[in-house]
PDB file of C-alpha atoms in Angstrom:
ATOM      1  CA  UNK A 124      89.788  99.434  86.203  1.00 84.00           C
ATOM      2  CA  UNK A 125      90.927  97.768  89.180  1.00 93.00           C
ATOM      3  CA  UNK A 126      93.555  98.432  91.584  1.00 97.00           C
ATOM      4  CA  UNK A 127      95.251  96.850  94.370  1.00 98.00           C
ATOM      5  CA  UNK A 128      95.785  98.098  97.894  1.00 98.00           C
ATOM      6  CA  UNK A 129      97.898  97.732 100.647  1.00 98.00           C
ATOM      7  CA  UNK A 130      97.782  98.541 104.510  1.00 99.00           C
ATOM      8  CA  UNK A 131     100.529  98.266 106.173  1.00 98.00           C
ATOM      9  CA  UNK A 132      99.519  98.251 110.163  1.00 98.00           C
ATOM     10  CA  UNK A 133     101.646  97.581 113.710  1.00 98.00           C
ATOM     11  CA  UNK A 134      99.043  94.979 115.496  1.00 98.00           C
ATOM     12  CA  UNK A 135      95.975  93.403 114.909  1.00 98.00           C
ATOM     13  CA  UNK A 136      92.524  95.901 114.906  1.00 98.00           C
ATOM     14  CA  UNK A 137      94.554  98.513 113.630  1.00 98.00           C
ATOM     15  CA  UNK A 138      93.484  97.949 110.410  1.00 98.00           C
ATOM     16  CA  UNK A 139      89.968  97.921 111.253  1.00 98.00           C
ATOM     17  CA  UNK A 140      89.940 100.237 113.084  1.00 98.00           C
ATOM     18  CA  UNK A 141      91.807 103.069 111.343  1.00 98.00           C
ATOM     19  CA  UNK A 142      91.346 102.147 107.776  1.00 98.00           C
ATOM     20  CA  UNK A 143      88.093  99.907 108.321  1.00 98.00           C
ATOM     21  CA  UNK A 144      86.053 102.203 105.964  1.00 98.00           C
ATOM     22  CA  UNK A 145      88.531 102.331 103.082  1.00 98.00           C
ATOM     23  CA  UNK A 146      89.386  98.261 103.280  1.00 98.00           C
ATOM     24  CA  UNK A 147      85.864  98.124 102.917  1.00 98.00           C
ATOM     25  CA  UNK A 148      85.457 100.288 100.301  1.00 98.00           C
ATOM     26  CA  UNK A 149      87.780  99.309  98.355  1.00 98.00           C
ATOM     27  CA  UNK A 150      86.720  95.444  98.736  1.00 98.00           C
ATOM     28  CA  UNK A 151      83.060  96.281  97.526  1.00 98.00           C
ATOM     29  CA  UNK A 152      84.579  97.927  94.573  1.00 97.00           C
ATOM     30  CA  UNK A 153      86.150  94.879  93.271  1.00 98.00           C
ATOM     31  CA  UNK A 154      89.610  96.099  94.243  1.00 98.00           C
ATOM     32  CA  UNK A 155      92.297  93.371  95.558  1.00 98.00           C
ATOM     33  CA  UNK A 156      93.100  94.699  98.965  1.00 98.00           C
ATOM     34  CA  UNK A 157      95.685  93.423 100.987  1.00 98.00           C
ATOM     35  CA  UNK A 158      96.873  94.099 104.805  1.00 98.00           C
ATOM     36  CA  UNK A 159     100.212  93.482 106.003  1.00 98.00           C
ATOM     37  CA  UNK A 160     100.201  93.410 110.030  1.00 98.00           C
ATOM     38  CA  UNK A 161     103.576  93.850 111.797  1.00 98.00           C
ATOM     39  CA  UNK A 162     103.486  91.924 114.892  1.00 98.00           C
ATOM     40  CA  UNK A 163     100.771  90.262 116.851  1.00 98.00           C
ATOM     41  CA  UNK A 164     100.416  92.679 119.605  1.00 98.00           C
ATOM     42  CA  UNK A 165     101.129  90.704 122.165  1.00 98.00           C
ATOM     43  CA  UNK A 166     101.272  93.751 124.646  1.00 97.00           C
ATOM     44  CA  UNK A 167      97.845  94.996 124.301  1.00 97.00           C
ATOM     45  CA  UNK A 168      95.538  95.055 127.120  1.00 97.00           C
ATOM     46  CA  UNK A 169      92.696  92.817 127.526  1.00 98.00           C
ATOM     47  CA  UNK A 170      89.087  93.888 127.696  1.00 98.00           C
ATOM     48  CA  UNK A 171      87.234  91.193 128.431  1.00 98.00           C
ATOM     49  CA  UNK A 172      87.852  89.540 132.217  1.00 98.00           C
ATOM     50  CA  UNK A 173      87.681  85.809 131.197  1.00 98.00           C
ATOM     51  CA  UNK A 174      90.462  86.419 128.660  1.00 98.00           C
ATOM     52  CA  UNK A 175      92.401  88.588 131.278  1.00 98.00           C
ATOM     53  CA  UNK A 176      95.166  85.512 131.159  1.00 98.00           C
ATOM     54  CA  UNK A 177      96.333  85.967 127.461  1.00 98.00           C
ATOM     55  CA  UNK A 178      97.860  89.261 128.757  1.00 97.00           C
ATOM     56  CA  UNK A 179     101.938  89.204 128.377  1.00 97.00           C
ATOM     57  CA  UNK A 180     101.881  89.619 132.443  1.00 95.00           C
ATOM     58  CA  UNK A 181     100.062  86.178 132.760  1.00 97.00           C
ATOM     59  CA  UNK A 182     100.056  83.738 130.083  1.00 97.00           C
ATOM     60  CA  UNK A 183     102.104  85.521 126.997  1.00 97.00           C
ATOM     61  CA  UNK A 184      99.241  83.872 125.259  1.00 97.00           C
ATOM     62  CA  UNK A 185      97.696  87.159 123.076  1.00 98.00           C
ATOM     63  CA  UNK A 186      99.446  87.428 120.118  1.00 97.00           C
ATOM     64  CA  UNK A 187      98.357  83.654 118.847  1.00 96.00           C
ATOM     65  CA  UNK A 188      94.672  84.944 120.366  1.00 98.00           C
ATOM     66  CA  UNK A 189      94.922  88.192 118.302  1.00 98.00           C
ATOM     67  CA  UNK A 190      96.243  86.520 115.383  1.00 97.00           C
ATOM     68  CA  UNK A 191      93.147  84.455 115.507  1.00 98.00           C
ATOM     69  CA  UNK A 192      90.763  87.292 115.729  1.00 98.00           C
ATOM     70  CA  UNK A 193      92.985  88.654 112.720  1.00 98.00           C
ATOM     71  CA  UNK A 194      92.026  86.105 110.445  1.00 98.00           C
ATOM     72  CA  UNK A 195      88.640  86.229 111.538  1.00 98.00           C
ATOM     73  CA  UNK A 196      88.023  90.276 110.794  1.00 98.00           C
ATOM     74  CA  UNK A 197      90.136  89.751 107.518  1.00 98.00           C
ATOM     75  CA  UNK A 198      87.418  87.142 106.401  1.00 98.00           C
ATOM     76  CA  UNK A 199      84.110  89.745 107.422  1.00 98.00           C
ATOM     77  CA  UNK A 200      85.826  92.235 105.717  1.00 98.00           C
ATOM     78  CA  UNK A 201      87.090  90.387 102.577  1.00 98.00           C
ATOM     79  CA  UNK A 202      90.666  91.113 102.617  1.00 98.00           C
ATOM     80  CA  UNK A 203      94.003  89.296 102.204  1.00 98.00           C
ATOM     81  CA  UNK A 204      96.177  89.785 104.565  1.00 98.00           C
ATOM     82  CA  UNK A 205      99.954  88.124 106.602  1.00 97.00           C
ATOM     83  CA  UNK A 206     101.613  89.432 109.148  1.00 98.00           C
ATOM     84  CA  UNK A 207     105.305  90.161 108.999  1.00 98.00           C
ATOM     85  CA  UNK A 208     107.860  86.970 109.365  1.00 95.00           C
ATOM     86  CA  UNK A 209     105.366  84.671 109.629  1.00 94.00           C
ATOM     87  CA  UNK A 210     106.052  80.933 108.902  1.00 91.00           C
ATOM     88  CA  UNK A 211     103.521  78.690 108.607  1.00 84.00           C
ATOM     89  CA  UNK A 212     106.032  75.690 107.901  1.00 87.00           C
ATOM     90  CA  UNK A 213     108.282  76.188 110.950  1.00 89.00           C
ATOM     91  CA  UNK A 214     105.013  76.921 113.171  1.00 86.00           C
ATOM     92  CA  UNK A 215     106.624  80.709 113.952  1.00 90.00           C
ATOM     93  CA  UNK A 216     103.728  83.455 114.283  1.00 91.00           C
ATOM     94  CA  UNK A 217     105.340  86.266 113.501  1.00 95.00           C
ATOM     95  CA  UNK A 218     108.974  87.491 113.055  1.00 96.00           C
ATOM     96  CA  UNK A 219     108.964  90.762 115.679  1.00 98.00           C
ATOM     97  CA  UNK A 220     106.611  91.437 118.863  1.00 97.00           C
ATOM     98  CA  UNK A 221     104.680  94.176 119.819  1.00 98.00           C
ATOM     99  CA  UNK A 222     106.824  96.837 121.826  1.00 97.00           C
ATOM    100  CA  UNK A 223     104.473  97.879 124.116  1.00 94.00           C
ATOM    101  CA  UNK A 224     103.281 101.661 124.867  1.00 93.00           C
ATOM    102  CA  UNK A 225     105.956 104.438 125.088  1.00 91.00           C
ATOM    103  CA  UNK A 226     108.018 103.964 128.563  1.00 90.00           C
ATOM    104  CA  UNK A 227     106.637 100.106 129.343  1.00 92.00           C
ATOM    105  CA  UNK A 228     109.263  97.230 129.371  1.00 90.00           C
ATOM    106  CA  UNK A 229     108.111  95.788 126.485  1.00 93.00           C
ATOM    107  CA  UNK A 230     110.386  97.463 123.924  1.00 94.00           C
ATOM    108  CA  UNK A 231     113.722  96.004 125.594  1.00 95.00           C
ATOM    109  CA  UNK A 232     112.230  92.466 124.814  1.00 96.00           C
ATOM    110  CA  UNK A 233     114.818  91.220 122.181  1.00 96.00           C
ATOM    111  CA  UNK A 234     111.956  90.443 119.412  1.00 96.00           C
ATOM    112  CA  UNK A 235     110.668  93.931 119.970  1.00 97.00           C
ATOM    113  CA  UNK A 236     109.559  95.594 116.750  1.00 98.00           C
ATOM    114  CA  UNK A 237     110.804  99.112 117.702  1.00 98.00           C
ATOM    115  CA  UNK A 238     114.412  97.277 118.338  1.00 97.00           C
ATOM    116  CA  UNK A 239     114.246  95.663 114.922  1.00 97.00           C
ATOM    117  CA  UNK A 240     117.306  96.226 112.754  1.00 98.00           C
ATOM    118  CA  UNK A 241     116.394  99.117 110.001  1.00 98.00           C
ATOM    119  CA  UNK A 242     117.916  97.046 107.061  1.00 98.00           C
ATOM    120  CA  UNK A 243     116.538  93.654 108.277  1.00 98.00           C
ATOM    121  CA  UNK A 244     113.107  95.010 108.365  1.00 98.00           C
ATOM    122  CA  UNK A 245     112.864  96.930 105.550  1.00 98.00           C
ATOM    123  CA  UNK A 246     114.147  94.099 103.815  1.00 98.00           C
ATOM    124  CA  UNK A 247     110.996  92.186 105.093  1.00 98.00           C
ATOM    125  CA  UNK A 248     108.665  94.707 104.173  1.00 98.00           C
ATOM    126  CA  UNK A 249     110.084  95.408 100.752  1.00 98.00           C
ATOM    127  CA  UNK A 250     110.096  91.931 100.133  1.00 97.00           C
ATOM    128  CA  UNK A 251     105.961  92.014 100.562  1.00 98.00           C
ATOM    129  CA  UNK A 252     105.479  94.933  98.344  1.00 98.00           C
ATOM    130  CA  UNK A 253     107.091  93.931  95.367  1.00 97.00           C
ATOM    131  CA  UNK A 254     105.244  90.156  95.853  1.00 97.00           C
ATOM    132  CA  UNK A 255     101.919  92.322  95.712  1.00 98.00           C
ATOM    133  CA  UNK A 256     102.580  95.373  93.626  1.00 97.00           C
ATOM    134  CA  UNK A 257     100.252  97.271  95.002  1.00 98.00           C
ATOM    135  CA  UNK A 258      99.364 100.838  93.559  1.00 97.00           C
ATOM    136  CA  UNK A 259      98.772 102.435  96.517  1.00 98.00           C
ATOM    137  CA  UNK A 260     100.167 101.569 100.059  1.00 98.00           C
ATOM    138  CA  UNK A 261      98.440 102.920 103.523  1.00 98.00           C
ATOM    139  CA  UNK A 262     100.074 103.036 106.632  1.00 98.00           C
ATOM    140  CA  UNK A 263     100.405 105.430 109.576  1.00 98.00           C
ATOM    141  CA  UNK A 264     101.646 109.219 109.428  1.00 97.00           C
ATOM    142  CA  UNK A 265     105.161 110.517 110.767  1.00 97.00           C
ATOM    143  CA  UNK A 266     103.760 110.361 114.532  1.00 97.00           C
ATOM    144  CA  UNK A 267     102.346 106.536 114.238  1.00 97.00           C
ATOM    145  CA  UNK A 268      98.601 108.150 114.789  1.00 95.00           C
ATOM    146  CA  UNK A 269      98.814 108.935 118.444  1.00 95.00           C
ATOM    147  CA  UNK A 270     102.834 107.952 119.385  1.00 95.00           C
ATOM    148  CA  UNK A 271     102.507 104.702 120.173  1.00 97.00           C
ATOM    149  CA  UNK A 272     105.810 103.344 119.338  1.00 97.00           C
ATOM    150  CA  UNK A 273     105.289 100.635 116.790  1.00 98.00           C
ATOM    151  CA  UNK A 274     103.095 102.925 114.672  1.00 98.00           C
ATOM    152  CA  UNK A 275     105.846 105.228 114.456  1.00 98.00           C
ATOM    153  CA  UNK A 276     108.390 102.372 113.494  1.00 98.00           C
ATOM    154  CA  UNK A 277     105.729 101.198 110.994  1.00 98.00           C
ATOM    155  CA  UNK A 278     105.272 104.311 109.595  1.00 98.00           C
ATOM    156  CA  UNK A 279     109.866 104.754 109.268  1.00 98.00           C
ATOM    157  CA  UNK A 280     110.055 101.118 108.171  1.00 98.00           C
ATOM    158  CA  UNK A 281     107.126 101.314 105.020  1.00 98.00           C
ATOM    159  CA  UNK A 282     108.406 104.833 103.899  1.00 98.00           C
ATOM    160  CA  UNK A 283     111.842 103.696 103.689  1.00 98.00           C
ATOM    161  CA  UNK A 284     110.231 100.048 101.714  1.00 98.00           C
ATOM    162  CA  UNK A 285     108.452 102.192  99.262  1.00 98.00           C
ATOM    163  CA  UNK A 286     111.777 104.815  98.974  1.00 96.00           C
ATOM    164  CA  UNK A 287     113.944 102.022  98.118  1.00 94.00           C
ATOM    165  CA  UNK A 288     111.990 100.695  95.084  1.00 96.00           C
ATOM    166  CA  UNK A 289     112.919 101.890  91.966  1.00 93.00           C
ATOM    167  CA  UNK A 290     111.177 105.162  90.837  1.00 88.00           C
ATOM    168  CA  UNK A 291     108.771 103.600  88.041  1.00 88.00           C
ATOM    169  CA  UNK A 292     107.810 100.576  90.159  1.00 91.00           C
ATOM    170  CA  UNK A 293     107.146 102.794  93.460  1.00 95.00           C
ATOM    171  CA  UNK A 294     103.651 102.924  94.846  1.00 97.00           C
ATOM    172  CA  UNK A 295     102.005 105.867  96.023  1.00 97.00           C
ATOM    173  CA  UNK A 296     102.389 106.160  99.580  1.00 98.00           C
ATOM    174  CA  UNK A 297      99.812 107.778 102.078  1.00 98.00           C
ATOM    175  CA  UNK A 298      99.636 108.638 105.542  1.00 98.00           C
ATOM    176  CA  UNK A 299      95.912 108.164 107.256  1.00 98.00           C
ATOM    177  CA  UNK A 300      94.974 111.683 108.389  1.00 98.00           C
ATOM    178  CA  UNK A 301      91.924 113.082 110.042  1.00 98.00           C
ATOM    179  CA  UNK A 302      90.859 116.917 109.451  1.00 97.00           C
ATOM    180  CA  UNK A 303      89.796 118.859 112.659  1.00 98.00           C
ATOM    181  CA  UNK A 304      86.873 119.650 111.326  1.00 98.00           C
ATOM    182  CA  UNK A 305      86.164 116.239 111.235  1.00 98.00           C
ATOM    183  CA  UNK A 306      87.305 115.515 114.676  1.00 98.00           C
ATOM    184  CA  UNK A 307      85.538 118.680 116.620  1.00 98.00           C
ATOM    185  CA  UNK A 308      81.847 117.170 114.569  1.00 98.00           C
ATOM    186  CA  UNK A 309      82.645 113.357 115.525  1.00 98.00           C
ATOM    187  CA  UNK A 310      82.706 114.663 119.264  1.00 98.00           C
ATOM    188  CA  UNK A 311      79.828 117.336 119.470  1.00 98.00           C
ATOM    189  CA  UNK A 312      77.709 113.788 117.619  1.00 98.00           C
ATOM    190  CA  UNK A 313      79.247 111.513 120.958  1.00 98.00           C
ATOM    191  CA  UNK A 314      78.165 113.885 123.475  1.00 97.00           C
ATOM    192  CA  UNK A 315      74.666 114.664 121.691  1.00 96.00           C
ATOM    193  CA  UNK A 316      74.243 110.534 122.289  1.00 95.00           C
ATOM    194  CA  UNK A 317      72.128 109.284 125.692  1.00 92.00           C
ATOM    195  CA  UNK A 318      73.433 105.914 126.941  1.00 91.00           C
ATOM    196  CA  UNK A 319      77.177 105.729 126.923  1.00 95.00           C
ATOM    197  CA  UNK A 320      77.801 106.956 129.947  1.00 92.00           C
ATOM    198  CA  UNK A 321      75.404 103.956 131.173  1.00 94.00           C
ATOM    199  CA  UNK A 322      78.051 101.798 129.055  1.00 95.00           C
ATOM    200  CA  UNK A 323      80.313 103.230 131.879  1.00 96.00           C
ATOM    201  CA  UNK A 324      82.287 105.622 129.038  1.00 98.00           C
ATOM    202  CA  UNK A 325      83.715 108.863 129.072  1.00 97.00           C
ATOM    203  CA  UNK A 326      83.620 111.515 126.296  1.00 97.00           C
ATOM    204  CA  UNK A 327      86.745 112.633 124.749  1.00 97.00           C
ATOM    205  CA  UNK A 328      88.001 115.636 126.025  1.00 96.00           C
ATOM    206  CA  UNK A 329      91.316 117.142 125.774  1.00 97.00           C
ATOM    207  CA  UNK A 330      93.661 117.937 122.980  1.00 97.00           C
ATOM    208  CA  UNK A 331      93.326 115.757 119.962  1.00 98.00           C
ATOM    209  CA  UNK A 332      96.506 113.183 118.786  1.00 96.00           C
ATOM    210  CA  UNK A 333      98.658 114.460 116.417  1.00 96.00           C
ATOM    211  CA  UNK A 334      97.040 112.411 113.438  1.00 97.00           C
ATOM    212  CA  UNK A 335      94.118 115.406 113.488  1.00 98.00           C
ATOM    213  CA  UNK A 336      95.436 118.458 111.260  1.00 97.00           C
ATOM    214  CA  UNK A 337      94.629 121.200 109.907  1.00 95.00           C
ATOM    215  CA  UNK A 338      91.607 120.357 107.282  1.00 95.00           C
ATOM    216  CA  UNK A 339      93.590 121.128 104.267  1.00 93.00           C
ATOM    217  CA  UNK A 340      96.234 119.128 104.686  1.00 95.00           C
ATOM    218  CA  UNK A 341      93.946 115.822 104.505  1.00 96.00           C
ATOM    219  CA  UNK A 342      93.518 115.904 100.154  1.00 95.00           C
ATOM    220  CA  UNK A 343      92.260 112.192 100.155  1.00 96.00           C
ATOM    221  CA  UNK A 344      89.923 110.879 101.912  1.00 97.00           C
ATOM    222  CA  UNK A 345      87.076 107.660 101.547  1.00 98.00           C
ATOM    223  CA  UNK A 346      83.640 108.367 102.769  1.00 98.00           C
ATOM    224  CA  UNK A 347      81.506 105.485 102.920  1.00 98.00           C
ATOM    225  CA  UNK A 348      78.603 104.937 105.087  1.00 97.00           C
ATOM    226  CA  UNK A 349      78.003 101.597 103.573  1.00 98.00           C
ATOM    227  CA  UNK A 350      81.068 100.287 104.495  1.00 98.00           C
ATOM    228  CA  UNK A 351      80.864 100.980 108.559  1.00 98.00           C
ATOM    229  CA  UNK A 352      78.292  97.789 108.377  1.00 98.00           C
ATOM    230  CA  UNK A 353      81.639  95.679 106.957  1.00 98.00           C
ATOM    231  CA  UNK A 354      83.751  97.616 108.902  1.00 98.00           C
ATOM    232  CA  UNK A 355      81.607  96.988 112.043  1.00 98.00           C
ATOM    233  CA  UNK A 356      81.589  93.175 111.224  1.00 98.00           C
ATOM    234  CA  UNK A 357      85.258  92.613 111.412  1.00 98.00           C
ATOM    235  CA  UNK A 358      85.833  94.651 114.301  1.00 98.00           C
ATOM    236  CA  UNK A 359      83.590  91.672 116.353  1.00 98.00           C
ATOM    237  CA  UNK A 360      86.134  89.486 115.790  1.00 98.00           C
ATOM    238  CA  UNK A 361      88.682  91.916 117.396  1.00 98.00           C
ATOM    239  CA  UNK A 362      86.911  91.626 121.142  1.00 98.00           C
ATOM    240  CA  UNK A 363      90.234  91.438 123.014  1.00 98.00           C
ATOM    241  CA  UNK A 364      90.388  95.211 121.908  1.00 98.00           C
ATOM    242  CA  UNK A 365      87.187  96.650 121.127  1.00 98.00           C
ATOM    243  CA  UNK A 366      84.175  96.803 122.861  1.00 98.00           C
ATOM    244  CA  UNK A 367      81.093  97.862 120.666  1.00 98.00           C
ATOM    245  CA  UNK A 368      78.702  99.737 121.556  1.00 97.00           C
ATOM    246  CA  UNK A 369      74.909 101.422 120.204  1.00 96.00           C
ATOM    247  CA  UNK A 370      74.680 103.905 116.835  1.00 96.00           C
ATOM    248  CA  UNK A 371      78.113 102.805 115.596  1.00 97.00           C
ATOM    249  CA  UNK A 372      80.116 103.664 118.677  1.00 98.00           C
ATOM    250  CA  UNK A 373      82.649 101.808 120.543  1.00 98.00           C
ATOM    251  CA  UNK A 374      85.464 101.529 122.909  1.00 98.00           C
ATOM    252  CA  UNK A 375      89.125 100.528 123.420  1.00 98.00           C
ATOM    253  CA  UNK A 376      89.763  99.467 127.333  1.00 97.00           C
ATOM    254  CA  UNK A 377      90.630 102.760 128.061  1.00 97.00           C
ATOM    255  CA  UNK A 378      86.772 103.617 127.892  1.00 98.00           C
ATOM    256  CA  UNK A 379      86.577 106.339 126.031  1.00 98.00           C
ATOM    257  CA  UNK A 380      83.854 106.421 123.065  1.00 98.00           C
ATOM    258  CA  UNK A 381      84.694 106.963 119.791  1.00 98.00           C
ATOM    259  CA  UNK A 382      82.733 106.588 117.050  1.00 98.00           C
ATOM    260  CA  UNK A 383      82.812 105.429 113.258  1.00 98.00           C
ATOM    261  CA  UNK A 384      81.983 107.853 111.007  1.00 97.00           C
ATOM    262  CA  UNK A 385      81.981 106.236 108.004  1.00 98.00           C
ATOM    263  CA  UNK A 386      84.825 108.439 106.177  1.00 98.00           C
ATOM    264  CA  UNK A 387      88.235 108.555 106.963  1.00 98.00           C
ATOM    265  CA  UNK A 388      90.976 110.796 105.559  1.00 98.00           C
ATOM    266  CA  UNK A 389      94.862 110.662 104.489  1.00 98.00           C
ATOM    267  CA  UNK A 390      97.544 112.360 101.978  1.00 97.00           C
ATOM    268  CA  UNK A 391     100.217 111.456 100.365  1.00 96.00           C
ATOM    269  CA  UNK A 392     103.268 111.324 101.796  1.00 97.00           C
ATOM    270  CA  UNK A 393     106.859 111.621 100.906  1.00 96.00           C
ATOM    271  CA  UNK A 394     108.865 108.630 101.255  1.00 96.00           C
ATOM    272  CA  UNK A 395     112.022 110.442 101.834  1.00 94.00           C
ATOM    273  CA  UNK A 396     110.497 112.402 104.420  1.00 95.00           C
ATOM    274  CA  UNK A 397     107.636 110.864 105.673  1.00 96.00           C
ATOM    275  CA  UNK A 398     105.814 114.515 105.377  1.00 95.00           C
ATOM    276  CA  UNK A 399     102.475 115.258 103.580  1.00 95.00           C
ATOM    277  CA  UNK A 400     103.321 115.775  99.626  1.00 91.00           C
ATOM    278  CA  UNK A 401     100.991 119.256  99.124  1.00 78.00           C
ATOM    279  CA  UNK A 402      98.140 120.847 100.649  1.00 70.00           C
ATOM    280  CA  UNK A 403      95.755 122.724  98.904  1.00 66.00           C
ATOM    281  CA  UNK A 404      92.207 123.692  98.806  1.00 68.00           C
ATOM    282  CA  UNK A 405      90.889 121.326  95.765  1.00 76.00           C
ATOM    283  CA  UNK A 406      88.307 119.434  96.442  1.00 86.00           C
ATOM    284  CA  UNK A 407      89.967 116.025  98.189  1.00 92.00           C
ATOM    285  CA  UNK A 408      90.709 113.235  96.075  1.00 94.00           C
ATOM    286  CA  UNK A 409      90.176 109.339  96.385  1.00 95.00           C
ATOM    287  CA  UNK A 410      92.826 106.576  96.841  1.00 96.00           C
ATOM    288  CA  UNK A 411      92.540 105.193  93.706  1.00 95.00           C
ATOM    289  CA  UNK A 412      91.985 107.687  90.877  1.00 85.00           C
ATOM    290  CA  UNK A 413      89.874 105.615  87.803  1.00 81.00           C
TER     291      UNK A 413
END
């Protein structure tokens, strides 16, 4: 039996990067997978010094660039995938723009997704799920991952998509998650690892974002080693963003390794609430049940 996915992210290399091993996945096992991208994050910083102009401070020129490297990482990894608003016909990109981190000026830009109007946009992103019927829909949990603003909006805007459909037509919904247990290993491997520091990266240190819980609230999860290869392949195409770097570790431009683990983990969530459905001890679950 097949099923049919959708990921519902804020900018481009979200969806690589947080869900890269379950698009994967989920591709490989003949599944139709969709991802539905939000804006074109236009307010992203730029890693690379010769692409330093694209930035919204120079040239405003990113979000086309990203939306490039979009379609490019949605080809490596074999997924479909639109962003929100877009219209090919009338040559417009994308409907809302990337807000910008918490506090920065670009939320009071007019397009900004976080000022898009609740009815509007849920009207957009309703209008995509019942086009794909999807069984399952993916997107952020109540705090967007780590707070950055247009998670959390993505996270209000597909609850309250999936809430609206009638009951016997309504996908499950699920929030990506990642256990501490998890999160404490994936650090103790990145400071075990000789040769990042060369790369001019720090470890992670510090308290960990609000998407890490408590392990038995995570009762889903997709572990794949296979798919990091995939995974690994479209995030090339994402370099504005990401910087790769040795055993399956890379960057964002704050420097910082991280590393892909090959297994990722979510629940399901309430639609009214946006809060995690049940927690439990049972062994956890897949996505898709066959």
């Amino acid at each position: 039996m097949t099923a049919r996915l959708l990921f519902v992210h804020a900018h481009p290399d979200d969806e690589s990067l947080a869900t890269g091993v379950a698009i994967a996945h989920h591709v490989a096992a003949g599944d139709e997978v969709h991802v539905l991208t939000c804006t074109l994050g236009e307010q992203g910083e730029v890693i690379p010094p010769e692409l330093a102009h694209l930035d919204a401070d120079h040239e405003d020129t990113l979000g086309e660039y990203r939306r490039d490297e979009l379609r490019a990482a949605m080809a490596a990894i074999g997924a479909h995938h639109r962003v929100l608003g877009e219209d090919l016909a009338s040559g417009r990109a994308s409907r809302w723009r990337d807000s910008g981190m918490a506090g920065t000026a670009g939320a009071q830009h007019p397009r900004a997704w976080v000022r898009a109007d609740d009815d509007v946009a849920v009207e957009a992103v309703t209008e995509v799920i019942t086009e794909i019927e999807p069984d399952v829909v993916v997107s952020y949990d109540a705090h967007g991952g780590y707070a950055h603003p247009d998670h959390i909006r993505t996270h209000e805007v597909t609850r309250w998509a999936v809430s609206a459909l009638p009951e016997g037509r309504r996908p499950h919904l699920f929030g990506t998650f990642t256990p501490r247990s998890w999160a404490e290993e994936d650090r103790r491997v990145l400071a075990s690892m000789p040769g990042l520091t060369e790369l001019g990266w720090q470890q992670p240190a510090g308290e960990f974002p609000p998407s890490v819980v408590a392990d038995e609230v995570v009762t889903h999860a997709v572990v794949d080693a296979d798919a990091v290869d995939q995974q690994v392949a479209a995030l090339r195409h994402h370099r504005t963003q990401v910087t790769l770097g040795p055993d399956r570790t890379f960057a964002l431009s704050n420097d910082i390794a991280a590393l892909l683990s090959g297994r990722e983990g979510y629940a399901r969530l309430d639609p009214a609430t946006g809060q995690p459905l049940e927690c439990g001890s049972e062994p956890r679950r897949a996505l898709v049940e066959r």
